[in-house]
Amino acid sequence: MVIVMKPSAPKEEIRKIHDKMIELGCQVHPSEGDNYYLLGLVGDTSKFNQSQILANPHVDRVIRVTHPFKLAGRLFHPEDTVIDIGGHKIGGNNKPCIMAGPCSVESEEQLLTIARAVKSSGAQLLRGGAYKPRTSPYSFQGLGEEGLKLLLKAKEETGMPIVTEVMDTETFGTVEKYADVLQIGARNMQNFPLLKRAGRSNKVILLKRGLSATIEEFLMSAEYIMSEGNSKVILCERGIRTFETYTRNTLDISAIPVIQELSHLPIIVDPSHATGKWSTVEPLSKASIAIGAHGLIIEVHHEPECALSDGAQSLKPAKFEKLMNSINKIISINA
Ligand code: PEP
Ligand code: MN
């Protein structure tokens, strides 16, 4: 961290800050030019309150040299994290992991039909929401624990591990009992009590990027989970809000290589929520795999016209099969 003093800062004020920083446990390397005075801080400054330093009227700027996400960042963990989900490995150089299934679990017949279809096309994990974060309180809210039981049944039949959303700390324990991967949705990316609870779980957490979260905010949310002891975090880019309204969100494809530079955690793409349009799901999946995403999560429904949520972005099983064939070609070229 570097503290840039204002040119007018009196020497005794600079000395006070200098001594304070030493008191806080770091080494201070001053540097004086004709028009500036810098204090270079060496040591663990991650817990320093930048806002308190900036509150000093003699301080012009504070520049962070290292990223604030110590656990999620690559600095102290340069090698890629690989996470095992029921024998399927995600992250690093492993083959991309494909998660697919309905937006919401609606019935046994619906879930099993879709689970069998996505499994036979090559998906490794089954997704399906039992607790649904809906914009309107009048929309279908999910089957709750009944939905979790159906997911377990589908897992027993197909052998596919389950990915499902957890919306709050009250239901966390229930979802944890059934799921292999607990999804924290975009709207909850900064629900700090939920992130801390996820950090005390031993299950894999799939953390989705918030609708208007910067990459740094996204990684700081992963940091919350990891700081409580759970390092099994998968990140998911699912589109962000922009001025464009033709698509539901805008897929920030550049977030994939940027996050891979900054973090060792696996990063996957959700092309379904990124645009809200089924027709864009295959091209965005191909793009994501081509640039090295560690996996995809895709909504599939055998009767999208009757889906209780997100029908417009759901692929029919035949279209999902086609998508799998396209991405497998890319995977074999990349290999
Ligand atoms: C979902 O996966 O169904 C979902 C609601 O995702 P998001 O939180 O990304 O909107
Ligand atoms: Mn959905």
Coordinates of C-alpha atoms and ligand atoms in Angstrom, one line a residue:
M1 CA 0.0 0.0 0.0
V2 CA 1.3 3.5 -0.8
I3 CA 0.0 6.6 1.0
V4 CA 0.4 9.8 -1.1
M5 CA 0.6 12.9 1.1
K6 CA -0.7 16.3 -0.1
P7 CA 2.2 18.6 -1.1
S8 CA 1.1 21.0 1.7
A9 CA 1.3 18.2 4.4
P10 CA 3.4 19.5 7.3
K11 CA 6.4 17.4 8.3
E12 CA 5.0 16.6 11.8
E13 CA 1.7 15.3 10.3
I14 CA 3.7 13.0 7.9
R15 CA 5.7 11.8 11.0
K16 CA 2.5 11.0 12.9
I17 CA 1.1 8.9 10.0
H18 CA 4.6 7.2 9.6
D19 CA 4.6 6.3 13.3
K20 CA 1.0 5.1 13.3
M21 CA 1.7 2.7 10.4
I22 CA 4.7 1.2 12.3
E23 CA 2.5 0.8 15.3
L24 CA 0.0 -1.1 13.1
G25 CA 2.8 -3.6 12.3
C26 CA 4.2 -2.7 8.9
Q27 CA 7.5 -1.3 7.6
V28 CA 7.4 2.2 6.2
H29 CA 9.6 3.3 3.3
P30 CA 9.3 7.1 2.8
S31 CA 10.1 8.6 -0.6
E32 CA 10.4 12.4 -1.1
G33 CA 10.3 14.2 -4.5
D34 CA 10.1 17.9 -5.3
N35 CA 6.3 17.9 -5.2
Y36 CA 5.3 14.8 -3.4
Y37 CA 5.9 12.7 -0.3
L38 CA 5.1 9.0 -0.4
L39 CA 4.9 6.4 2.4
G40 CA 5.4 2.9 1.0
L41 CA 4.0 0.3 3.4
V42 CA 5.3 -3.2 3.4
G43 CA 3.6 -5.9 5.4
D44 CA 0.0 -7.2 5.8
T45 CA -2.1 -4.2 5.0
S46 CA -5.2 -6.2 4.1
K47 CA -7.0 -5.3 7.4
F48 CA -6.1 -1.6 7.2
N49 CA -9.0 0.7 7.1
Q50 CA -8.3 2.7 4.0
S51 CA -11.2 5.1 4.7
Q52 CA -9.7 6.1 8.0
I53 CA -6.3 6.9 6.3
L54 CA -8.2 8.9 3.7
A55 CA -10.0 10.8 6.4
N56 CA -6.7 12.5 7.3
P57 CA -6.9 16.0 5.6
H58 CA -3.1 15.8 4.7
V59 CA -3.5 12.5 2.7
D60 CA -4.1 12.9 -1.0
R61 CA -4.6 9.2 -2.1
V62 CA -4.1 5.7 -1.0
I63 CA -3.0 3.2 -3.6
R64 CA -3.3 -0.6 -3.0
V65 CA -0.6 -2.6 -4.5
T66 CA -1.9 -6.1 -3.7
H67 CA -5.5 -7.2 -4.2
P68 CA -7.8 -7.3 -1.2
F69 CA -8.9 -10.9 -1.9
K70 CA -6.0 -12.8 -0.3
L71 CA -7.6 -16.3 -0.2
A72 CA -9.4 -16.1 -3.6
G73 CA -6.5 -14.4 -5.3
R74 CA -3.5 -16.0 -7.0
L75 CA -0.8 -14.2 -5.1
F76 CA -0.6 -16.8 -2.2
H77 CA -2.1 -19.6 -4.2
P78 CA -0.7 -19.6 -7.8
E79 CA -1.9 -23.0 -8.8
D80 CA -5.5 -23.6 -10.0
T81 CA -7.9 -25.0 -7.5
V82 CA -9.5 -28.3 -8.6
I83 CA -12.8 -29.3 -6.9
D84 CA -14.1 -32.9 -6.8
I85 CA -17.9 -33.2 -7.0
G86 CA -18.8 -36.9 -6.7
G87 CA -15.9 -37.9 -8.8
H88 CA -16.3 -35.1 -11.4
K89 CA -13.3 -32.7 -11.3
I90 CA -13.8 -29.0 -12.0
G91 CA -11.0 -26.4 -12.5
G92 CA -7.5 -26.4 -13.8
N93 CA -6.9 -28.4 -16.9
N94 CA -9.8 -30.8 -16.4
K95 CA -12.4 -31.2 -19.1
P96 CA -15.2 -28.6 -18.7
C97 CA -17.9 -29.7 -16.3
I98 CA -21.4 -29.4 -17.6
M99 CA -24.3 -28.8 -15.2
A100 CA -27.8 -28.9 -16.7
G101 CA -31.5 -29.2 -15.7
P102 CA -34.6 -27.2 -15.3
C103 CA -34.7 -23.8 -13.8
S104 CA -37.2 -25.1 -11.2
V105 CA -38.1 -28.5 -10.0
E106 CA -41.8 -28.7 -10.8
S107 CA -42.8 -32.4 -10.5
E108 CA -41.2 -35.9 -10.3
E109 CA -42.1 -36.6 -13.9
Q110 CA -40.7 -33.2 -15.2
L111 CA -37.5 -33.6 -13.2
L112 CA -36.8 -37.2 -14.1
T113 CA -37.6 -36.7 -17.8
I114 CA -35.1 -33.8 -18.0
A115 CA -32.5 -35.5 -15.8
R116 CA -32.5 -38.6 -18.0
A117 CA -32.2 -36.5 -21.1
V118 CA -29.3 -34.3 -19.9
K119 CA -27.5 -37.3 -18.6
S120 CA -27.7 -39.1 -21.9
S121 CA -26.4 -36.1 -23.7
G122 CA -23.3 -36.0 -21.4
A123 CA -24.1 -33.5 -18.6
Q124 CA -22.2 -34.4 -15.4
L125 CA -24.3 -32.6 -12.8
L126 CA -28.0 -32.0 -12.4
R127 CA -29.3 -28.5 -11.7
G128 CA -32.8 -27.6 -10.4
G129 CA -34.1 -25.0 -8.1
A130 CA -36.4 -25.9 -5.1
Y131 CA -36.2 -22.4 -3.5
K132 CA -36.6 -19.8 -6.2
P133 CA -35.6 -16.1 -6.0
R134 CA -38.4 -14.6 -8.1
T135 CA -38.8 -10.9 -8.9
S136 CA -42.5 -11.1 -8.2
P137 CA -43.9 -12.6 -4.9
Y138 CA -46.8 -13.9 -7.0
S139 CA -44.6 -16.0 -9.3
F140 CA -43.9 -19.7 -8.6
Q141 CA -41.6 -19.8 -5.5
G142 CA -40.4 -23.4 -5.8
L143 CA -41.4 -26.7 -4.2
G144 CA -39.1 -26.2 -1.2
E145 CA -38.0 -29.4 0.6
E146 CA -40.4 -31.5 -1.6
G147 CA -38.3 -30.3 -4.5
L148 CA -35.1 -31.3 -2.8
K149 CA -36.5 -34.8 -2.2
L150 CA -37.2 -35.1 -5.9
L151 CA -33.7 -34.0 -6.7
L152 CA -32.4 -36.7 -4.5
K153 CA -34.6 -39.2 -6.3
A154 CA -33.2 -38.1 -9.6
K155 CA -29.7 -38.4 -8.3
E156 CA -30.4 -41.9 -7.1
E157 CA -31.6 -42.9 -10.5
T158 CA -29.1 -41.1 -12.7
G159 CA -26.0 -40.9 -10.4
M160 CA -25.7 -37.2 -11.1
P161 CA -24.7 -34.9 -8.2
I162 CA -27.1 -32.1 -7.5
V163 CA -26.7 -28.3 -7.8
T164 CA -29.5 -26.3 -6.2
E165 CA -29.9 -22.8 -4.8
V166 CA -29.9 -21.9 -1.2
M167 CA -31.7 -18.6 -0.5
D168 CA -31.3 -17.9 3.2
T169 CA -29.6 -18.9 6.4
E170 CA -32.9 -20.4 7.8
T171 CA -33.1 -23.1 5.1
F172 CA -29.3 -23.6 4.7
G173 CA -29.2 -26.7 6.8
T174 CA -32.1 -28.3 4.9
V175 CA -30.6 -27.6 1.5
E176 CA -27.2 -28.8 2.7
K177 CA -28.6 -32.2 3.7
Y178 CA -29.7 -32.9 0.1
A179 CA -27.4 -31.0 -2.3
D180 CA -23.9 -31.7 -3.5
V181 CA -23.3 -28.1 -4.7
L182 CA -25.1 -25.2 -3.0
Q183 CA -25.8 -22.3 -5.4
I184 CA -25.8 -18.8 -4.0
G185 CA -27.7 -16.8 -6.6
A186 CA -26.9 -13.4 -8.2
R187 CA -29.3 -11.6 -6.0
N188 CA -27.7 -13.0 -2.9
M189 CA -24.1 -12.4 -3.9
Q190 CA -23.7 -9.8 -1.2
N191 CA -25.9 -11.5 1.4
F192 CA -23.0 -11.5 3.9
P193 CA -24.7 -13.7 6.6
L194 CA -25.5 -16.3 3.9
L195 CA -21.9 -16.2 2.6
K196 CA -20.6 -16.7 6.1
R197 CA -22.9 -19.6 6.6
A198 CA -21.7 -21.1 3.3
G199 CA -18.2 -20.7 4.6
R200 CA -18.9 -23.0 7.6
S201 CA -20.3 -25.7 5.3
N202 CA -18.3 -28.5 3.9
K203 CA -20.3 -28.6 0.7
V204 CA -19.1 -27.1 -2.6
I205 CA -20.5 -23.6 -3.1
L206 CA -21.4 -22.2 -6.6
L207 CA -21.3 -18.4 -6.2
K208 CA -23.0 -16.5 -9.0
R209 CA -22.0 -12.9 -9.9
G210 CA -24.4 -10.2 -8.8
L211 CA -26.4 -8.3 -11.4
S212 CA -24.3 -5.2 -11.0
A213 CA -21.2 -6.5 -9.2
T214 CA -17.7 -5.6 -10.3
I215 CA -15.2 -8.4 -10.5
E216 CA -13.5 -7.2 -7.3
E217 CA -16.9 -7.3 -5.4
F218 CA -17.5 -10.8 -6.8
L219 CA -14.1 -12.0 -5.6
M220 CA -14.6 -10.4 -2.3
S221 CA -17.8 -12.4 -1.9
A222 CA -15.8 -15.6 -2.5
E223 CA -13.4 -14.3 0.0
Y224 CA -16.2 -14.1 2.6
I225 CA -16.9 -17.8 2.1
M226 CA -13.3 -18.8 2.2
S227 CA -12.4 -16.7 5.2
E228 CA -14.8 -18.9 7.2
G229 CA -12.9 -22.0 6.2
N230 CA -14.6 -23.3 3.0
S231 CA -12.3 -23.1 0.0
K232 CA -14.5 -25.2 -2.3
V233 CA -15.9 -22.2 -4.2
I234 CA -16.9 -22.3 -7.9
L235 CA -17.5 -18.9 -9.5
C236 CA -20.2 -18.3 -12.1
E237 CA -20.5 -15.5 -14.6
R238 CA -24.2 -15.2 -15.4
G239 CA -24.5 -11.8 -17.2
I240 CA -24.6 -8.3 -15.7
R241 CA -27.0 -5.4 -16.1
T242 CA -26.0 -3.0 -18.9
F243 CA -27.9 -0.4 -21.0
E244 CA -28.8 -3.1 -23.4
T245 CA -32.4 -4.3 -23.0
Y246 CA -32.7 -6.7 -26.0
T247 CA -31.2 -9.4 -23.8
R248 CA -32.1 -9.9 -20.2
N249 CA -28.5 -9.3 -19.1
T250 CA -25.2 -9.0 -21.0
L251 CA -22.7 -11.8 -20.7
D252 CA -19.4 -10.4 -19.6
I253 CA -17.2 -12.8 -21.4
S254 CA -14.1 -10.9 -20.6
A255 CA -14.7 -11.7 -16.9
I256 CA -13.6 -15.3 -17.6
P257 CA -9.9 -14.6 -18.6
V258 CA -9.8 -11.7 -16.1
I259 CA -10.9 -13.9 -13.2
Q260 CA -8.6 -16.6 -14.3
E261 CA -5.7 -14.1 -14.1
L262 CA -6.8 -12.9 -10.7
S263 CA -8.1 -16.0 -9.0
H264 CA -7.2 -19.8 -8.7
L265 CA -10.9 -20.7 -8.3
P266 CA -12.8 -22.5 -11.1
I267 CA -15.1 -20.2 -13.1
I268 CA -18.0 -21.4 -15.1
V269 CA -20.6 -19.6 -17.3
D270 CA -24.4 -19.6 -17.2
P271 CA -25.4 -18.6 -20.7
S272 CA -29.1 -19.1 -20.0
H273 CA -29.5 -16.3 -17.4
A274 CA -27.0 -14.2 -19.3
T275 CA -29.4 -13.4 -22.1
G276 CA -32.8 -15.0 -21.2
K277 CA -33.1 -16.2 -24.8
W278 CA -32.7 -19.9 -25.7
S279 CA -31.4 -19.1 -29.2
T280 CA -28.2 -17.5 -27.7
V281 CA -27.4 -20.3 -25.4
E282 CA -25.5 -22.5 -27.8
P283 CA -23.3 -19.7 -29.3
L284 CA -22.4 -18.3 -25.9
S285 CA -21.7 -21.8 -24.6
K286 CA -19.3 -22.4 -27.5
A287 CA -17.6 -19.0 -26.9
S288 CA -17.2 -19.7 -23.2
I289 CA -15.7 -23.2 -23.7
A290 CA -13.4 -21.8 -26.5
I291 CA -11.9 -19.2 -24.1
G292 CA -11.3 -21.7 -21.4
A293 CA -14.3 -21.6 -18.9
H294 CA -14.1 -24.5 -16.5
G295 CA -17.8 -25.4 -17.1
L296 CA -21.3 -24.4 -18.0
I297 CA -24.7 -24.4 -16.2
I298 CA -27.6 -24.6 -18.6
E299 CA -31.3 -24.6 -18.2
V300 CA -33.1 -27.4 -20.0
H301 CA -36.9 -28.2 -20.1
H302 CA -38.8 -30.8 -22.2
E303 CA -41.8 -28.4 -22.4
P304 CA -40.4 -24.9 -22.1
E305 CA -43.9 -23.5 -23.1
C306 CA -45.2 -24.9 -19.8
A307 CA -42.2 -24.2 -17.6
L308 CA -43.1 -22.5 -14.3
S309 CA -40.0 -20.4 -14.6
D310 CA -37.5 -19.3 -17.3
G311 CA -39.1 -21.1 -20.2
A312 CA -37.9 -18.6 -22.7
Q313 CA -34.3 -19.4 -22.0
S314 CA -34.6 -23.1 -21.6
L315 CA -33.3 -25.5 -24.2
K316 CA -35.3 -28.5 -25.3
P317 CA -33.4 -31.8 -24.8
A318 CA -32.6 -32.1 -28.6
K319 CA -31.2 -28.6 -28.6
F320 CA -29.1 -29.4 -25.5
E321 CA -27.8 -32.5 -27.2
K322 CA -26.8 -30.4 -30.2
L323 CA -25.0 -27.9 -27.9
M324 CA -23.1 -30.8 -26.2
N325 CA -21.9 -32.0 -29.7
S326 CA -20.7 -28.5 -30.6
I327 CA -18.8 -28.0 -27.4
N328 CA -17.3 -31.4 -27.5
K329 CA -15.8 -30.5 -30.8
I330 CA -14.3 -27.4 -29.3
I331 CA -13.0 -29.4 -26.3
S332 CA -11.3 -31.9 -28.6
I333 CA -9.7 -29.1 -30.6
N334 CA -8.5 -27.5 -27.4
A335 CA -7.1 -30.8 -26.0
Ligands
PEP1 C1 -31.1 -19.7 -11.4 O1 -30.0 -20.3 -11.5 O2 -32.2 -20.2 -11.7 C2 -31.1 -18.3 -11.0 C3 -32.1 -17.7 -10.5 O3 -29.9 -17.7 -11.3 P1 -29.4 -16.2 -11.0 O4 -29.2 -16.1 -9.5 O5 -28.1 -16.2 -11.8 O6 -30.4 -15.3 -11.5
MN2 MN -33.6 -19.8 -13.9

